[in-house]
Structure formats: structure tokens, C-alpha cells
């Protein structure tokens, strides 16, 4: 099958087209993005599955906070 490339297509778009053409449907990872209005940060967390319960998201965020507070998680500068 030949995938049609359109200006502005992302690599993910092309992968989705290829999967659809081959008959394999890949579930997208669940992503939660929080951007407070006029806030100095953006928070993004991605899971390896397509559906996540609210309680799972809360537990994941609490786990990260615990690791930060205990010093088990280092904050490194990206870039």
C-alpha cells in the first residue's frame, strides 16, 4: 500500500496511515497535559495504554511527588 504524504503530516500520522493500510490498529497512549492559565509551566504525563482511570492518574502524580520530596528523583535540565 502506498501512503499519501500531505504537507504538515507528522510521523505519527504516517504511522497511523500505514497501520490502517495493513489492518493493524495501534491504540494510542493516553496523554494528560495540564497548562494553567498564565502559568509558568506545562505538565505532561503519558501512559503506555489508551485508557487511564482518574485514580490511576492521581496515583501516578502522587508517586512522582513522593519521589521528588524524598530526593529519589533528580531534577535535571533538559537541553
Tab-separated table of N, CA, C and O in Angstrom:
chain	number	residue	atom	x	y	z
A	1	UNK	N	0.843	-1.190	0.000
A	1	UNK	CA	0.000	0.000	0.000
A	1	UNK	C	0.872	1.230	0.000
A	1	UNK	O	1.917	1.264	0.634
A	2	UNK	N	0.433	2.238	-0.685
A	2	UNK	CA	1.173	3.487	-0.772
A	2	UNK	C	0.460	4.519	0.085
A	2	UNK	O	-0.735	4.743	-0.062
A	3	UNK	N	1.216	5.148	0.985
A	3	UNK	CA	0.645	6.193	1.837
A	3	UNK	C	0.816	7.533	1.159
A	3	UNK	O	1.866	7.822	0.609
A	4	UNK	N	-0.233	8.319	1.185
A	4	UNK	CA	-0.168	9.646	0.592
A	4	UNK	C	0.368	10.622	1.631
A	4	UNK	O	-0.158	10.728	2.730
A	5	UNK	N	1.458	11.314	1.292
A	5	UNK	CA	2.067	12.273	2.199
A	5	UNK	C	1.513	13.651	1.877
A	5	UNK	O	1.579	14.109	0.747
A	6	UNK	N	0.943	14.281	2.892
A	6	UNK	CA	0.348	15.600	2.740
A	6	UNK	C	1.191	16.574	3.539
A	6	UNK	O	1.673	16.243	4.615
A	7	UNK	N	1.375	17.779	3.022
A	7	UNK	CA	2.120	18.791	3.758
A	7	UNK	C	1.586	18.945	5.161
A	7	UNK	O	0.386	19.019	5.361
A	8	UNK	N	2.472	18.959	6.132
A	8	UNK	CA	2.053	19.085	7.518
A	8	UNK	C	1.816	17.759	8.206
A	8	UNK	O	1.486	17.712	9.375
A	9	UNK	N	1.988	16.650	7.482
A	9	UNK	CA	1.818	15.336	8.101
A	9	UNK	C	2.950	15.094	9.090
A	9	UNK	O	4.093	15.424	8.821
A	10	UNK	N	2.607	14.516	10.205
A	10	UNK	CA	3.622	14.174	11.192
A	10	UNK	C	4.005	12.719	11.028
A	10	UNK	O	3.332	11.954	10.335
A	11	UNK	N	5.065	12.327	11.663
A	11	UNK	CA	5.499	10.943	11.606
A	11	UNK	C	4.401	10.031	12.160
A	11	UNK	O	4.149	8.956	11.635
A	12	UNK	N	3.721	10.505	13.220
A	12	UNK	CA	2.633	9.714	13.816
A	12	UNK	C	1.483	9.537	12.826
A	12	UNK	O	0.896	8.472	12.730
A	13	UNK	N	1.162	10.598	12.065
A	13	UNK	CA	0.115	10.500	11.039
A	13	UNK	C	0.466	9.431	10.015
A	13	UNK	O	-0.381	8.636	9.611
A	14	UNK	N	1.711	9.430	9.576
A	14	UNK	CA	2.145	8.453	8.575
A	14	UNK	C	2.112	7.032	9.134
A	14	UNK	O	1.731	6.090	8.444
A	15	UNK	N	2.491	6.876	10.401
A	15	UNK	CA	2.421	5.553	11.044
A	15	UNK	C	0.972	5.065	11.120
A	15	UNK	O	0.690	3.904	10.902
A	16	UNK	N	0.065	5.988	11.477
A	16	UNK	CA	-1.351	5.628	11.551
A	16	UNK	C	-1.873	5.185	10.190
A	16	UNK	O	-2.626	4.221	10.093
A	17	UNK	N	-1.470	5.892	9.135
A	17	UNK	CA	-1.893	5.517	7.781
A	17	UNK	C	-1.370	4.128	7.429
A	17	UNK	O	-2.089	3.311	6.862
A	18	UNK	N	-0.121	3.870	7.775
A	18	UNK	CA	0.486	2.573	7.468
A	18	UNK	C	-0.221	1.455	8.239
A	18	UNK	O	-0.508	0.402	7.694
A	19	UNK	N	-0.518	1.699	9.523
A	19	UNK	CA	-1.219	0.703	10.334
A	19	UNK	C	-2.612	0.434	9.786
A	19	UNK	O	-3.061	-0.711	9.729
A	20	UNK	N	-3.307	1.491	9.382
A	20	UNK	CA	-4.653	1.334	8.831
A	20	UNK	C	-4.605	0.536	7.531
A	20	UNK	O	-5.466	-0.304	7.278
A	21	UNK	N	-3.589	0.792	6.728
A	21	UNK	CA	-3.454	0.087	5.452
A	21	UNK	C	-3.135	-1.390	5.655
A	21	UNK	O	-3.568	-2.245	4.895
A	22	UNK	N	-2.381	-1.701	6.730
A	22	UNK	CA	-2.013	-3.091	6.974
A	22	UNK	C	-3.062	-3.835	7.794
A	22	UNK	O	-2.940	-5.027	8.031
A	23	UNK	N	-4.084	-3.113	8.262
A	23	UNK	CA	-5.161	-3.735	9.027
A	23	UNK	C	-4.882	-3.820	10.513
A	23	UNK	O	-5.674	-4.338	11.276
A	24	UNK	N	-3.738	-3.323	10.940
A	24	UNK	CA	-3.393	-3.347	12.361
A	24	UNK	C	-3.736	-1.996	12.968
A	24	UNK	O	-3.265	-0.966	12.510
A	25	UNK	N	-4.545	-1.996	13.986
A	25	UNK	CA	-4.892	-0.752	14.675
A	25	UNK	C	-4.101	-0.680	15.969
A	25	UNK	O	-4.203	-1.554	16.816
A	26	UNK	N	-3.282	0.330	16.100
A	26	UNK	CA	-2.472	0.502	17.301
A	26	UNK	C	-3.174	1.500	18.219
A	26	UNK	O	-3.516	2.603	17.790
A	27	UNK	N	-3.386	1.108	19.445
A	27	UNK	CA	-4.015	2.005	20.412
A	27	UNK	C	-3.027	3.105	20.779
A	27	UNK	O	-1.851	2.843	21.006
A	28	UNK	N	-3.522	4.327	20.798
A	28	UNK	CA	-2.667	5.445	21.161
A	28	UNK	C	-2.495	5.490	22.671
A	28	UNK	O	-3.397	5.157	23.424
A	29	UNK	N	-1.321	5.934	23.087
A	29	UNK	CA	-1.041	6.096	24.503
A	29	UNK	C	-1.902	7.224	25.059
A	29	UNK	O	-2.168	8.210	24.376
A	30	UNK	N	-2.332	7.078	26.303
A	30	UNK	CA	-3.105	8.125	26.973
A	30	UNK	C	-2.149	9.232	27.383
A	30	UNK	O	-1.101	8.974	27.980
A	31	UNK	N	-2.491	10.460	27.072
A	31	UNK	CA	-1.681	11.605	27.466
A	31	UNK	C	-2.540	12.597	28.232
A	31	UNK	O	-3.642	12.931	27.804
A	32	UNK	N	-2.000	13.059	29.357
A	32	UNK	CA	-2.651	14.097	30.151
A	32	UNK	C	-1.737	15.316	30.112
A	32	UNK	O	-0.553	15.220	30.432
A	33	UNK	N	-2.267	16.446	29.681
A	33	UNK	CA	-1.490	17.682	29.623
A	33	UNK	C	-2.235	18.743	30.411
A	33	UNK	O	-3.424	18.964	30.209
A	34	UNK	N	-1.514	19.392	31.325
A	34	UNK	CA	-2.095	20.452	32.144
A	34	UNK	C	-1.294	21.738	31.924
A	34	UNK	O	-0.076	21.757	32.104
A	35	UNK	N	-1.993	22.791	31.496
A	35	UNK	CA	-1.377	24.106	31.283
A	35	UNK	C	-2.202	25.127	32.050
A	35	UNK	O	-3.278	25.517	31.591
A	36	UNK	N	-1.733	25.539	33.229
A	36	UNK	CA	-2.518	26.528	33.970
A	36	UNK	C	-2.548	27.858	33.221
A	36	UNK	O	-1.574	28.240	32.574
A	37	UNK	N	-3.677	28.529	33.302
A	37	UNK	CA	-3.830	29.821	32.618
A	37	UNK	C	-2.786	30.791	33.164
A	37	UNK	O	-2.671	30.977	34.369
A	38	UNK	N	-2.016	31.364	32.270
A	38	UNK	CA	-0.948	32.312	32.621
A	38	UNK	C	0.086	31.698	33.559
A	38	UNK	O	0.770	32.411	34.286
A	39	UNK	N	0.184	30.370	33.581
A	39	UNK	CA	1.133	29.694	34.463
A	39	UNK	C	2.520	29.598	33.842
A	39	UNK	O	2.670	29.638	32.624
A	40	UNK	N	3.522	29.443	34.683
A	40	UNK	CA	4.900	29.385	34.185
A	40	UNK	C	5.351	27.985	33.759
A	40	UNK	O	6.530	27.760	33.540
A	41	UNK	N	4.427	27.034	33.675
A	41	UNK	CA	4.809	25.669	33.340
A	41	UNK	C	3.711	24.953	32.573
A	41	UNK	O	2.591	25.433	32.471
A	42	UNK	N	4.090	23.792	32.055
A	42	UNK	CA	3.160	22.868	31.402
A	42	UNK	C	3.521	21.488	31.919
A	42	UNK	O	4.688	21.111	31.965
A	43	UNK	N	2.545	20.723	32.325
A	43	UNK	CA	2.762	19.382	32.839
A	43	UNK	C	2.195	18.375	31.845
A	43	UNK	O	1.055	18.507	31.422
A	44	UNK	N	3.002	17.395	31.468
A	44	UNK	CA	2.541	16.354	30.550
A	44	UNK	C	2.962	15.000	31.099
A	44	UNK	O	4.088	14.826	31.556
A	45	UNK	N	2.036	14.059	31.078
A	45	UNK	CA	2.323	12.701	31.517
A	45	UNK	C	1.664	11.753	30.520
A	45	UNK	O	0.537	11.970	30.094
A	46	UNK	N	2.400	10.731	30.108
A	46	UNK	CA	1.892	9.774	29.130
A	46	UNK	C	1.935	8.371	29.726
A	46	UNK	O	2.874	8.015	30.438
A	47	UNK	N	0.926	7.598	29.420
A	47	UNK	CA	0.837	6.217	29.868
A	47	UNK	C	0.998	5.294	28.653
A	47	UNK	O	0.779	5.704	27.528
A	48	UNK	N	1.360	4.054	28.897
A	48	UNK	CA	1.560	3.086	27.816
A	48	UNK	C	0.266	2.427	27.363
A	48	UNK	O	0.298	1.525	26.547
A	49	UNK	N	-0.852	2.871	27.889
A	49	UNK	CA	-2.132	2.299	27.480
A	49	UNK	C	-3.061	3.423	27.037
A	49	UNK	O	-2.803	4.593	27.299
A	50	UNK	N	-4.133	3.066	26.357
A	50	UNK	CA	-5.000	4.078	25.768
A	50	UNK	C	-6.041	4.651	26.729
A	50	UNK	O	-6.573	5.727	26.492
A	51	UNK	N	-6.357	3.933	27.789
A	51	UNK	CA	-7.343	4.422	28.765
A	51	UNK	C	-6.746	4.384	30.165
A	51	UNK	O	-6.126	3.398	30.544
A	52	UNK	N	-6.982	5.449	30.910
A	52	UNK	CA	-6.462	5.555	32.269
A	52	UNK	C	-7.573	6.121	33.145
A	52	UNK	O	-8.201	7.126	32.793
A	53	UNK	N	-7.807	5.482	34.270
A	53	UNK	CA	-8.806	5.966	35.219
A	53	UNK	C	-8.261	7.182	35.966
A	53	UNK	O	-7.043	7.333	36.123
A	54	UNK	N	-9.153	8.025	36.422
A	54	UNK	CA	-8.761	9.218	37.170
A	54	UNK	C	-7.885	8.839	38.368
A	54	UNK	O	-6.882	9.502	38.650
A	55	UNK	N	-8.253	7.757	39.053
A	55	UNK	CA	-7.486	7.315	40.224
A	55	UNK	C	-6.057	6.913	39.838
A	55	UNK	O	-5.112	7.161	40.592
A	56	UNK	N	-5.883	6.310	38.648
A	56	UNK	CA	-4.539	5.930	38.184
A	56	UNK	C	-3.688	7.168	37.926
A	56	UNK	O	-2.495	7.183	38.257
A	57	UNK	N	-4.289	8.191	37.338
A	57	UNK	CA	-3.568	9.434	37.084
A	57	UNK	C	-3.156	10.082	38.404
A	57	UNK	O	-2.004	10.497	38.570
A	58	UNK	N	-4.065	10.131	39.348
A	58	UNK	CA	-3.767	10.714	40.663
A	58	UNK	C	-2.650	9.938	41.349
A	58	UNK	O	-1.707	10.533	41.890
A	59	UNK	N	-2.700	8.610	41.319
A	59	UNK	CA	-1.658	7.785	41.937
A	59	UNK	C	-0.292	8.023	41.287
A	59	UNK	O	0.726	8.102	41.977
A	60	UNK	N	-0.279	8.155	39.966
A	60	UNK	CA	0.978	8.398	39.263
A	60	UNK	C	1.568	9.745	39.669
A	60	UNK	O	2.772	9.860	39.942
A	61	UNK	N	0.722	10.776	39.736
A	61	UNK	CA	1.198	12.103	40.128
A	61	UNK	C	1.683	12.113	41.576
A	61	UNK	O	2.722	12.707	41.887
A	62	UNK	N	0.956	11.452	42.467
A	62	UNK	CA	1.384	11.353	43.872
A	62	UNK	C	2.726	10.641	43.981
A	62	UNK	O	3.577	11.014	44.792
A	63	UNK	N	2.912	9.593	43.168
A	63	UNK	CA	4.175	8.857	43.181
A	63	UNK	C	5.352	9.731	42.775
A	63	UNK	O	6.430	9.675	43.384
A	64	UNK	N	5.146	10.559	41.771
A	64	UNK	CA	6.207	11.476	41.334
A	64	UNK	C	6.512	12.487	42.438
A	64	UNK	O	7.676	12.765	42.739
A	65	UNK	N	5.478	13.016	43.072
A	65	UNK	CA	5.676	13.988	44.155
A	65	UNK	C	6.456	13.347	45.301
A	65	UNK	O	7.398	13.950	45.833
A	66	UNK	N	6.097	12.121	45.685
A	66	UNK	CA	6.821	11.423	46.758
A	66	UNK	C	8.298	11.260	46.410
A	66	UNK	O	9.169	11.453	47.252
A	67	UNK	N	8.581	10.881	45.165
A	67	UNK	CA	9.970	10.699	44.746
A	67	UNK	C	10.735	12.025	44.758
A	67	UNK	O	11.906	12.064	45.151
A	68	UNK	N	10.084	13.107	44.356
A	68	UNK	CA	10.730	14.418	44.400
A	68	UNK	C	11.021	14.839	45.837
A	68	UNK	O	12.113	15.323	46.152
A	69	UNK	N	10.035	14.646	46.721
A	69	UNK	CA	10.199	15.046	48.120
A	69	UNK	C	11.280	14.240	48.825
A	69	UNK	O	12.017	14.773	49.646
A	70	UNK	N	11.393	12.963	48.496
A	70	UNK	CA	12.370	12.107	49.162
A	70	UNK	C	13.778	12.240	48.589
A	70	UNK	O	14.741	11.742	49.174
A	71	UNK	N	13.897	12.879	47.451
A	71	UNK	CA	15.206	13.011	46.815
A	71	UNK	C	15.545	11.840	45.909
A	71	UNK	O	16.632	11.777	45.341
A	72	UNK	N	14.613	10.880	45.773
A	72	UNK	CA	14.851	9.711	44.927
A	72	UNK	C	14.835	10.065	43.443
A	72	UNK	O	15.377	9.344	42.620
A	73	UNK	N	14.228	11.185	43.122
A	73	UNK	CA	14.128	11.618	41.729
A	73	UNK	C	14.913	12.917	41.575
A	73	UNK	O	14.648	13.888	42.261
A	74	UNK	N	15.897	12.883	40.692
A	74	UNK	CA	16.737	14.055	40.452
A	74	UNK	C	16.057	14.954	39.411
A	74	UNK	O	15.480	14.461	38.453
A	75	UNK	N	16.186	16.226	39.589
A	75	UNK	CA	15.700	17.178	38.589
A	75	UNK	C	16.893	17.556	37.737
A	75	UNK	O	17.893	18.069	38.224
A	76	UNK	N	16.778	17.229	36.452
A	76	UNK	CA	17.861	17.543	35.529
A	76	UNK	C	17.370	18.532	34.491
A	76	UNK	O	16.181	18.548	34.146
A	77	UNK	N	18.274	19.297	33.983
A	77	UNK	CA	17.953	20.287	32.962
A	77	UNK	C	17.993	19.611	31.611
A	77	UNK	O	18.962	18.938	31.263
A	78	UNK	N	16.925	19.769	30.846
A	78	UNK	CA	16.854	19.175	29.523
A	78	UNK	C	17.337	20.203	28.502
A	78	UNK	O	16.910	21.335	28.506
A	79	UNK	N	18.200	19.742	27.615
A	79	UNK	CA	18.636	20.636	26.537
A	79	UNK	C	19.963	21.185	26.692
A	79	UNK	O	20.926	21.220	27.095
